mmCIF file with all atom_site columns, C-alpha atoms in Angstrom:
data_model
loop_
_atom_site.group_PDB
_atom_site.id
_atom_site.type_symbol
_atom_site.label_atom_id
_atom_site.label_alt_id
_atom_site.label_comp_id
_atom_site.label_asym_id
_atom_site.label_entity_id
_atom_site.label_seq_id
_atom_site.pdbx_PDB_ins_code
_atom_site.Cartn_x
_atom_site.Cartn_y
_atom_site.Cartn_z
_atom_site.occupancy
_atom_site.B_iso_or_equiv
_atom_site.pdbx_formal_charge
_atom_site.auth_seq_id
_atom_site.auth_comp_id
_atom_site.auth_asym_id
_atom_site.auth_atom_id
_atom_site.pdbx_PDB_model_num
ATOM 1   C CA . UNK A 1 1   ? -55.543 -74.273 15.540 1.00 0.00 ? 1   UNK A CA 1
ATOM 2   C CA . UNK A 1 2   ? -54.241 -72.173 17.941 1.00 0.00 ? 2   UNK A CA 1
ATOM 3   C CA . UNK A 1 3   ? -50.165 -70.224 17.957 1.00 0.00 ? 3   UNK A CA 1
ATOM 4   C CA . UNK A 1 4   ? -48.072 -69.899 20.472 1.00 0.00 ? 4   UNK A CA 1
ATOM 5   C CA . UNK A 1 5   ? -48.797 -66.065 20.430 1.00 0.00 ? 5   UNK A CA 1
ATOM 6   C CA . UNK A 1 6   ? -52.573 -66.639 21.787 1.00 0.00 ? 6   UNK A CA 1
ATOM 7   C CA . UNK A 1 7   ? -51.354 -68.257 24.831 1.00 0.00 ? 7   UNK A CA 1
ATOM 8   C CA . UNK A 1 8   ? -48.852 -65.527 25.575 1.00 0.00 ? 8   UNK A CA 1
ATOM 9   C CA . UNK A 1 9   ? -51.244 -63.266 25.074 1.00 0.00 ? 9   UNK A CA 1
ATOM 10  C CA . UNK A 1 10  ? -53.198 -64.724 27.681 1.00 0.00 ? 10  UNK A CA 1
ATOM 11  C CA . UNK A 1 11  ? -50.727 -65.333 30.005 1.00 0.00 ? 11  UNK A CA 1
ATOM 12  C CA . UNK A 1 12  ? -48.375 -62.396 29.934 1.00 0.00 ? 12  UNK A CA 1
ATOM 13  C CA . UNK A 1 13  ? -44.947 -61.747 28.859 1.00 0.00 ? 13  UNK A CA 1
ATOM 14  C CA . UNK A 1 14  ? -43.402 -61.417 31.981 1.00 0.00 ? 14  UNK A CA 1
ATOM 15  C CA . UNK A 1 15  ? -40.117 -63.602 32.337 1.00 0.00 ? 15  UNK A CA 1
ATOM 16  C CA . UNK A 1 16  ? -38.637 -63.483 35.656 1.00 0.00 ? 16  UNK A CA 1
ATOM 17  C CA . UNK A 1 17  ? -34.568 -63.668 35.045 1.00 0.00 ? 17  UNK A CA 1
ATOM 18  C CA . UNK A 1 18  ? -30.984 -64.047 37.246 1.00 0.00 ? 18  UNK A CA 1
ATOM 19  C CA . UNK A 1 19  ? -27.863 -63.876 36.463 1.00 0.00 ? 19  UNK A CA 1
ATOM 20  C CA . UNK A 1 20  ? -25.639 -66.733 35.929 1.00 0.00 ? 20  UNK A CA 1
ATOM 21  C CA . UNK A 1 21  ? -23.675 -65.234 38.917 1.00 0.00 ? 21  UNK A CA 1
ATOM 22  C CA . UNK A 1 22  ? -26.105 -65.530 41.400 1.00 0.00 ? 22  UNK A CA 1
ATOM 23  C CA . UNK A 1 23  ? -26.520 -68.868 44.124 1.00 0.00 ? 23  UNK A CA 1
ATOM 24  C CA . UNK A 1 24  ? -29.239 -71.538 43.575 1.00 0.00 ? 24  UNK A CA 1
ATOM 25  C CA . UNK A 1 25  ? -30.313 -70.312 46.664 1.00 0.00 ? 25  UNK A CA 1
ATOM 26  C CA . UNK A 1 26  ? -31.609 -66.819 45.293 1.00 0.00 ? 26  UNK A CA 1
ATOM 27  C CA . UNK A 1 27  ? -33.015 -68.269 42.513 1.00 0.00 ? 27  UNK A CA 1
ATOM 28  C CA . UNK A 1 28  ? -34.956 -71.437 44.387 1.00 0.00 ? 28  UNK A CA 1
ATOM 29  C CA . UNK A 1 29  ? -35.883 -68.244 46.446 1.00 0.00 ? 29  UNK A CA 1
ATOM 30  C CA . UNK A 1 30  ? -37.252 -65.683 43.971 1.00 0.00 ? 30  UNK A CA 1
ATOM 31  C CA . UNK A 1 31  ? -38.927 -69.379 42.230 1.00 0.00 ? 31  UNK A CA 1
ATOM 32  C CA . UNK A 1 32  ? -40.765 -69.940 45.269 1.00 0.00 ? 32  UNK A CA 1
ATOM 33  C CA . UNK A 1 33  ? -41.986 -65.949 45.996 1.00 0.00 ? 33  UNK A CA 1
ATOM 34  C CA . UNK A 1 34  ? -43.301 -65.871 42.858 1.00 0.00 ? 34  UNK A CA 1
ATOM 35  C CA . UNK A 1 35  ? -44.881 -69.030 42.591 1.00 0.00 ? 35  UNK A CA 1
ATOM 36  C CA . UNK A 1 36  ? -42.781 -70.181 39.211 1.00 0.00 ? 36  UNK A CA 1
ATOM 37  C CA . UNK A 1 37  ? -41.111 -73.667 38.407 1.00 0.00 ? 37  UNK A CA 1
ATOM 38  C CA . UNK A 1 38  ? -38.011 -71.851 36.465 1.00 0.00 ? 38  UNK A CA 1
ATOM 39  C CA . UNK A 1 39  ? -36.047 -68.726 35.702 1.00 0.00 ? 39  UNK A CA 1
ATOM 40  C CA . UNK A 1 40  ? -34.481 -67.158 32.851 1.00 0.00 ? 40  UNK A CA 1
ATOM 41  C CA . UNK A 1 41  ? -30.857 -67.310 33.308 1.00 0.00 ? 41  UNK A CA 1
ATOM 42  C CA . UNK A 1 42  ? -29.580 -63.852 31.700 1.00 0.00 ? 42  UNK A CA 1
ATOM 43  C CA . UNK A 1 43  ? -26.263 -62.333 31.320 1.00 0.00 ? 43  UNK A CA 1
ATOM 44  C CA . UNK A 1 44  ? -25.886 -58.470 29.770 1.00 0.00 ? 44  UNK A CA 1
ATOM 45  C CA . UNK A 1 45  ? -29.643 -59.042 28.504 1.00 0.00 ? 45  UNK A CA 1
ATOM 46  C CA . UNK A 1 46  ? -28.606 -62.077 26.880 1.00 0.00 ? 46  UNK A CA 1
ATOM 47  C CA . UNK A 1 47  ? -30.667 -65.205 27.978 1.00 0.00 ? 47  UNK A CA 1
ATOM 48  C CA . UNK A 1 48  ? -28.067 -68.091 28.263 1.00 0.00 ? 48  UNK A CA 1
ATOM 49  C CA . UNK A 1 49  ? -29.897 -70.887 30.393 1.00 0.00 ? 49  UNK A CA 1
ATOM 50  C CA . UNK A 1 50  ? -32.663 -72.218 32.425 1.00 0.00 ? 50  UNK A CA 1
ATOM 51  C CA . UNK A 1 51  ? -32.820 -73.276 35.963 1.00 0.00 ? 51  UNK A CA 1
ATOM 52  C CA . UNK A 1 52  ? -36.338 -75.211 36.814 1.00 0.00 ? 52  UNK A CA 1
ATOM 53  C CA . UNK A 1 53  ? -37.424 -77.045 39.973 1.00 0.00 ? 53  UNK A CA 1
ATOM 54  C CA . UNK A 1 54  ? -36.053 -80.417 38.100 1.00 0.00 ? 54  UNK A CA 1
ATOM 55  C CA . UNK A 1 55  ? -32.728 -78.794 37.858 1.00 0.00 ? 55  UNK A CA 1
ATOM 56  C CA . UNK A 1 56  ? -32.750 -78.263 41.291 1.00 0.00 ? 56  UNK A CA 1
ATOM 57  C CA . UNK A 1 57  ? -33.515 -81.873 41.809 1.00 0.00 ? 57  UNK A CA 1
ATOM 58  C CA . UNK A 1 58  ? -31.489 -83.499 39.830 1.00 0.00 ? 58  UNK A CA 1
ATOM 59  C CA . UNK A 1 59  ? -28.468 -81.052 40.117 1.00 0.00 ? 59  UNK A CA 1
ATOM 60  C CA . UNK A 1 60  ? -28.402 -79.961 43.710 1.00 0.00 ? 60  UNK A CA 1
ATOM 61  C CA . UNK A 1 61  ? -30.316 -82.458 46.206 1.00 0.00 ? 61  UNK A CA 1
ATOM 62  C CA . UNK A 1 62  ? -29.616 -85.612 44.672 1.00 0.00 ? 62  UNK A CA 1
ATOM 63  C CA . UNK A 1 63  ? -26.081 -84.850 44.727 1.00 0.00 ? 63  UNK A CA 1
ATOM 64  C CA . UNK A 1 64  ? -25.807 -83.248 48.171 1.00 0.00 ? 64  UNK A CA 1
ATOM 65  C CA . UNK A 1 65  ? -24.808 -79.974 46.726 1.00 0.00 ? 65  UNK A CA 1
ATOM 66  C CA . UNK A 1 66  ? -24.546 -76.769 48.363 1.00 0.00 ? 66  UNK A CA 1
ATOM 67  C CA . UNK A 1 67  ? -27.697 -74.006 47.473 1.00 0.00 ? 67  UNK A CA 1
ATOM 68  C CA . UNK A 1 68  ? -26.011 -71.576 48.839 1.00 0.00 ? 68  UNK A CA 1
ATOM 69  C CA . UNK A 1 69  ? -22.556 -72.398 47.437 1.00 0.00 ? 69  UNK A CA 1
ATOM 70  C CA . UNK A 1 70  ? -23.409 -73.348 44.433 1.00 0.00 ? 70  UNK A CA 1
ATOM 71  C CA . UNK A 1 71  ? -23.741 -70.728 41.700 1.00 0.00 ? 71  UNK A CA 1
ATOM 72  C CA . UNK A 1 72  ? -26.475 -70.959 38.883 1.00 0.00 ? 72  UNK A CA 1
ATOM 73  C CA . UNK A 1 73  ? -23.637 -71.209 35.816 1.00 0.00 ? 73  UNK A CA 1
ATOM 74  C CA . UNK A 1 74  ? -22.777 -74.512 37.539 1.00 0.00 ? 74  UNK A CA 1
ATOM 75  C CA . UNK A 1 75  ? -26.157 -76.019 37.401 1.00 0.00 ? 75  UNK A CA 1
ATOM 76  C CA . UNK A 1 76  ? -28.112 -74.196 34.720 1.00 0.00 ? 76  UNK A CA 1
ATOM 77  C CA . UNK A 1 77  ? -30.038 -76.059 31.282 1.00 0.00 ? 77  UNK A CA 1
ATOM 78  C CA . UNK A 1 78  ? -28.504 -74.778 27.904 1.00 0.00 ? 78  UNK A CA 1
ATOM 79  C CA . UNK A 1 79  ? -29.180 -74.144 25.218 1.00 0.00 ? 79  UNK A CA 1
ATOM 80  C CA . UNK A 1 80  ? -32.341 -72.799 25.806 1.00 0.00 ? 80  UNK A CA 1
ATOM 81  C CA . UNK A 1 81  ? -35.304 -74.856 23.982 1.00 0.00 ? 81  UNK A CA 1
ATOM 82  C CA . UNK A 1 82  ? -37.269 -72.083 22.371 1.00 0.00 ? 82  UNK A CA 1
ATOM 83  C CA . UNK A 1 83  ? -40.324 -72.159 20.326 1.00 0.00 ? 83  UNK A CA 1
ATOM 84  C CA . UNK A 1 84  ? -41.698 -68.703 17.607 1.00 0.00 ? 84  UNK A CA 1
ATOM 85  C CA . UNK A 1 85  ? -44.542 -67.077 18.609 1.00 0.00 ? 85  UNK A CA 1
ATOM 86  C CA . UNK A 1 86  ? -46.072 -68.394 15.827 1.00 0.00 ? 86  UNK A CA 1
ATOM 87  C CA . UNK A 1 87  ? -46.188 -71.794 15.683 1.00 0.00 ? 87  UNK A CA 1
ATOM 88  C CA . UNK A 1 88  ? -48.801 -74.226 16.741 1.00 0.00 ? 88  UNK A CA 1
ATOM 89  C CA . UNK A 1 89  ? -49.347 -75.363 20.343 1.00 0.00 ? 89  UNK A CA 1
ATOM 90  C CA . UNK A 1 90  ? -48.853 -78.935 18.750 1.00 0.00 ? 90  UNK A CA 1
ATOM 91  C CA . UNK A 1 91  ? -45.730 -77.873 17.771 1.00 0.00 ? 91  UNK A CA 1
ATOM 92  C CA . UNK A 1 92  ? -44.155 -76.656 21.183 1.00 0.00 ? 92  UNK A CA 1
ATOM 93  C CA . UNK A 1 93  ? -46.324 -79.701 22.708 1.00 0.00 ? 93  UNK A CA 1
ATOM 94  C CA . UNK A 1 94  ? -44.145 -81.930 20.833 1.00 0.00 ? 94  UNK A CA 1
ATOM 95  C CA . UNK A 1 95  ? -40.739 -80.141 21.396 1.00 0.00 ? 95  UNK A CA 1
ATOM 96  C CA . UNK A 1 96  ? -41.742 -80.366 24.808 1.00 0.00 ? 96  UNK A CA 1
ATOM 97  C CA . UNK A 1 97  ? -41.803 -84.343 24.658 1.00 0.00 ? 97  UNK A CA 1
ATOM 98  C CA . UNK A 1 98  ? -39.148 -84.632 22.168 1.00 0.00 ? 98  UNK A CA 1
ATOM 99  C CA . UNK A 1 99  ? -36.768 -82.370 24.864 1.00 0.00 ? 99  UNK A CA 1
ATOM 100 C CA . UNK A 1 100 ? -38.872 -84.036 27.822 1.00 0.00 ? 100 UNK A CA 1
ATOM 101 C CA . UNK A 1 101 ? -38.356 -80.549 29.274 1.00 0.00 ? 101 UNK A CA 1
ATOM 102 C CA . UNK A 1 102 ? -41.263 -78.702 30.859 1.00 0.00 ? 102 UNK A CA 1
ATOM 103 C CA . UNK A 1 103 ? -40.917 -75.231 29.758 1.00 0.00 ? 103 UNK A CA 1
ATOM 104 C CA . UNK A 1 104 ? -40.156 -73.037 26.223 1.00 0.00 ? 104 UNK A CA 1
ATOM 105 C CA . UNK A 1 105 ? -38.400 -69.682 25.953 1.00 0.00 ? 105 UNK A CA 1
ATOM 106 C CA . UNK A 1 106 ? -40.891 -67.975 23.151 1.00 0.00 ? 106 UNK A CA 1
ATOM 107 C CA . UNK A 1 107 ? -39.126 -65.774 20.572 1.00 0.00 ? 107 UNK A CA 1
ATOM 108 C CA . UNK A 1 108 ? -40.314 -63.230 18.401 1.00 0.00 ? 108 UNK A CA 1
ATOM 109 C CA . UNK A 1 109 ? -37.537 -62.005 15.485 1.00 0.00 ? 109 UNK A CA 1
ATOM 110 C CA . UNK A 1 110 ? -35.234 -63.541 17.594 1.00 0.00 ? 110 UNK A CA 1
ATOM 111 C CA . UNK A 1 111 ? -35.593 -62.092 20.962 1.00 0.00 ? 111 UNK A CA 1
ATOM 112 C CA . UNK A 1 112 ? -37.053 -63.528 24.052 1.00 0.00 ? 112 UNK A CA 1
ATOM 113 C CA . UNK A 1 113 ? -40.544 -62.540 24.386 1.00 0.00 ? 113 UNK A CA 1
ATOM 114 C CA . UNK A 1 114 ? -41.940 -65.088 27.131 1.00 0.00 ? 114 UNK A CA 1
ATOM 115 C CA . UNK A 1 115 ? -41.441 -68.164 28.543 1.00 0.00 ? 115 UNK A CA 1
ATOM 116 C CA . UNK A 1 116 ? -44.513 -71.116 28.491 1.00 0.00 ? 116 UNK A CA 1
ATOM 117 C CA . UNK A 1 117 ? -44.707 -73.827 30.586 1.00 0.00 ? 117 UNK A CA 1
ATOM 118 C CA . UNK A 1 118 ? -46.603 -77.015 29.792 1.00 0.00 ? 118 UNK A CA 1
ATOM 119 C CA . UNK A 1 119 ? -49.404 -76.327 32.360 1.00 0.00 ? 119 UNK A CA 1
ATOM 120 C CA . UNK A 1 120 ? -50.159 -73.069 30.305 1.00 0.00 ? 120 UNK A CA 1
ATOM 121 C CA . UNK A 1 121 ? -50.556 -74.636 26.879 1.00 0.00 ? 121 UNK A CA 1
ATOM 122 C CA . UNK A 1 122 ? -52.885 -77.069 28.864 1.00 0.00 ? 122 UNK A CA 1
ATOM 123 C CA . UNK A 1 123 ? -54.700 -74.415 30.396 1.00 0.00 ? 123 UNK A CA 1
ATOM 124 C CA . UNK A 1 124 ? -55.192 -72.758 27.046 1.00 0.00 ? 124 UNK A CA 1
ATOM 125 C CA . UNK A 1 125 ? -56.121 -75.867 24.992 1.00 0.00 ? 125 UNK A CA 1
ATOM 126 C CA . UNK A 1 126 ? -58.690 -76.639 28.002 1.00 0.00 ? 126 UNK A CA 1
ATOM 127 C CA . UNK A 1 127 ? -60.099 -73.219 27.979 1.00 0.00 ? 127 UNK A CA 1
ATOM 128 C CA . UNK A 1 128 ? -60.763 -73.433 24.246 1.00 0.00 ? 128 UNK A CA 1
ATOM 129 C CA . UNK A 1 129 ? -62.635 -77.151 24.538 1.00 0.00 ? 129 UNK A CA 1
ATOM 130 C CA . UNK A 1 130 ? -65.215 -75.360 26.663 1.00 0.00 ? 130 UNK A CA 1
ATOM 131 C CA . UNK A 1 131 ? -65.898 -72.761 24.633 1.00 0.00 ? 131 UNK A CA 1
ATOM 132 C CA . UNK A 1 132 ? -65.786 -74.924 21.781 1.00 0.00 ? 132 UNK A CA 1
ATOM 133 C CA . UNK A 1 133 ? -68.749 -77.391 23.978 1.00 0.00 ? 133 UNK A CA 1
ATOM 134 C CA . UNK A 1 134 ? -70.583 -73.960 24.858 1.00 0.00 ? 134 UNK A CA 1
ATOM 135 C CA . UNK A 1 135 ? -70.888 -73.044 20.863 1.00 0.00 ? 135 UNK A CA 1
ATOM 136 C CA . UNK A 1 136 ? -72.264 -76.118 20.143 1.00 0.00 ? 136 UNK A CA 1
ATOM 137 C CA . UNK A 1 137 ? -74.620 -76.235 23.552 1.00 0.00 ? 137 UNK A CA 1
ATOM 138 C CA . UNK A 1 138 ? -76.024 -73.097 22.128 1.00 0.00 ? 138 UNK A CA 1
ATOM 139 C CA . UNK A 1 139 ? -76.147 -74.370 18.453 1.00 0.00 ? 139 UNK A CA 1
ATOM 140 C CA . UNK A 1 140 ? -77.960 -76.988 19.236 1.00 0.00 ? 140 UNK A CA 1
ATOM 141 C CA . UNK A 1 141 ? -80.388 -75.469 22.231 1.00 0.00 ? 141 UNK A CA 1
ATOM 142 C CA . UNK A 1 142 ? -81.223 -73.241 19.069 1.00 0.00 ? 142 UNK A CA 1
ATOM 143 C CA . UNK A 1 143 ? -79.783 -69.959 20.625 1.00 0.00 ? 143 UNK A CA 1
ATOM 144 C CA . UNK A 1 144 ? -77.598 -68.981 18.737 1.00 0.00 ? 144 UNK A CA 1
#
């Protein structure tokens, strides 16, 4: 069974933040340069929300808002959903139903350490099936 940790590993650490300050339009800006579906929204290195592409959505072009008039305190998810670096990928699988939210901030001794998305923990439980089929391909081709 695989933790969280494994697929951060993986992945990276990296979490791409803005502060609560800034206008949707930075952030659906900075989202779309760096090819994410949400930021970190931090204040004095304190993470204190989310803003994803269904934010944006939901919060901003359904409702005819501004993106450039509209700052990201207005429109941002909190509390952050967050999920330890070592629990199971079940486990943030099923927070991520329970919450129906797409994406977990991972913590580590309570700091923010990363930030998974469901198409990672796919990606990871994917890439372990194959190797999983390739061990037993060679088990039973007798190479192993």
């Amino acid at each position: 069974m695989s933790i969280i940790r494994e697929v951060l590993d993986r992945k990276g650490g990296t979490v791409l933040t803005i502060n609560s300050e800034a206008s949707v339009l930075e952030a659906i800006g900075i989202m779309s340069q760096a090819n994410v579906g949400a930021l970190v929204i931090q204040d004095r290195d304190q993470p204190e929300g989310i803003f994803t592409e269904r934010d944006y959505l939901r919060k901003i072009a359904l409702k005819g808002r501004s993106s450039s008039n509209t700052l990201l305190k207005e429109v941002m998810s909190s509390p952050l959903i967050t999920v330890a670096t070592f629990e199971a990928i079940e486990v943030a699988m099923e927070t991520m139903t329970e919450c129906r939210c797409r994406h977990l901030i991972v913590t580590e001794n309570d700091k923010m350490v990363g930030i998974i998305s469901l198409g990672d923990l796919v990606k990871h439980m994917l890439q372990e099936k194959e190797a999983e089929v390739e061990q037993l391909a060679q088990y039973i081709a007798g190479s192993y």
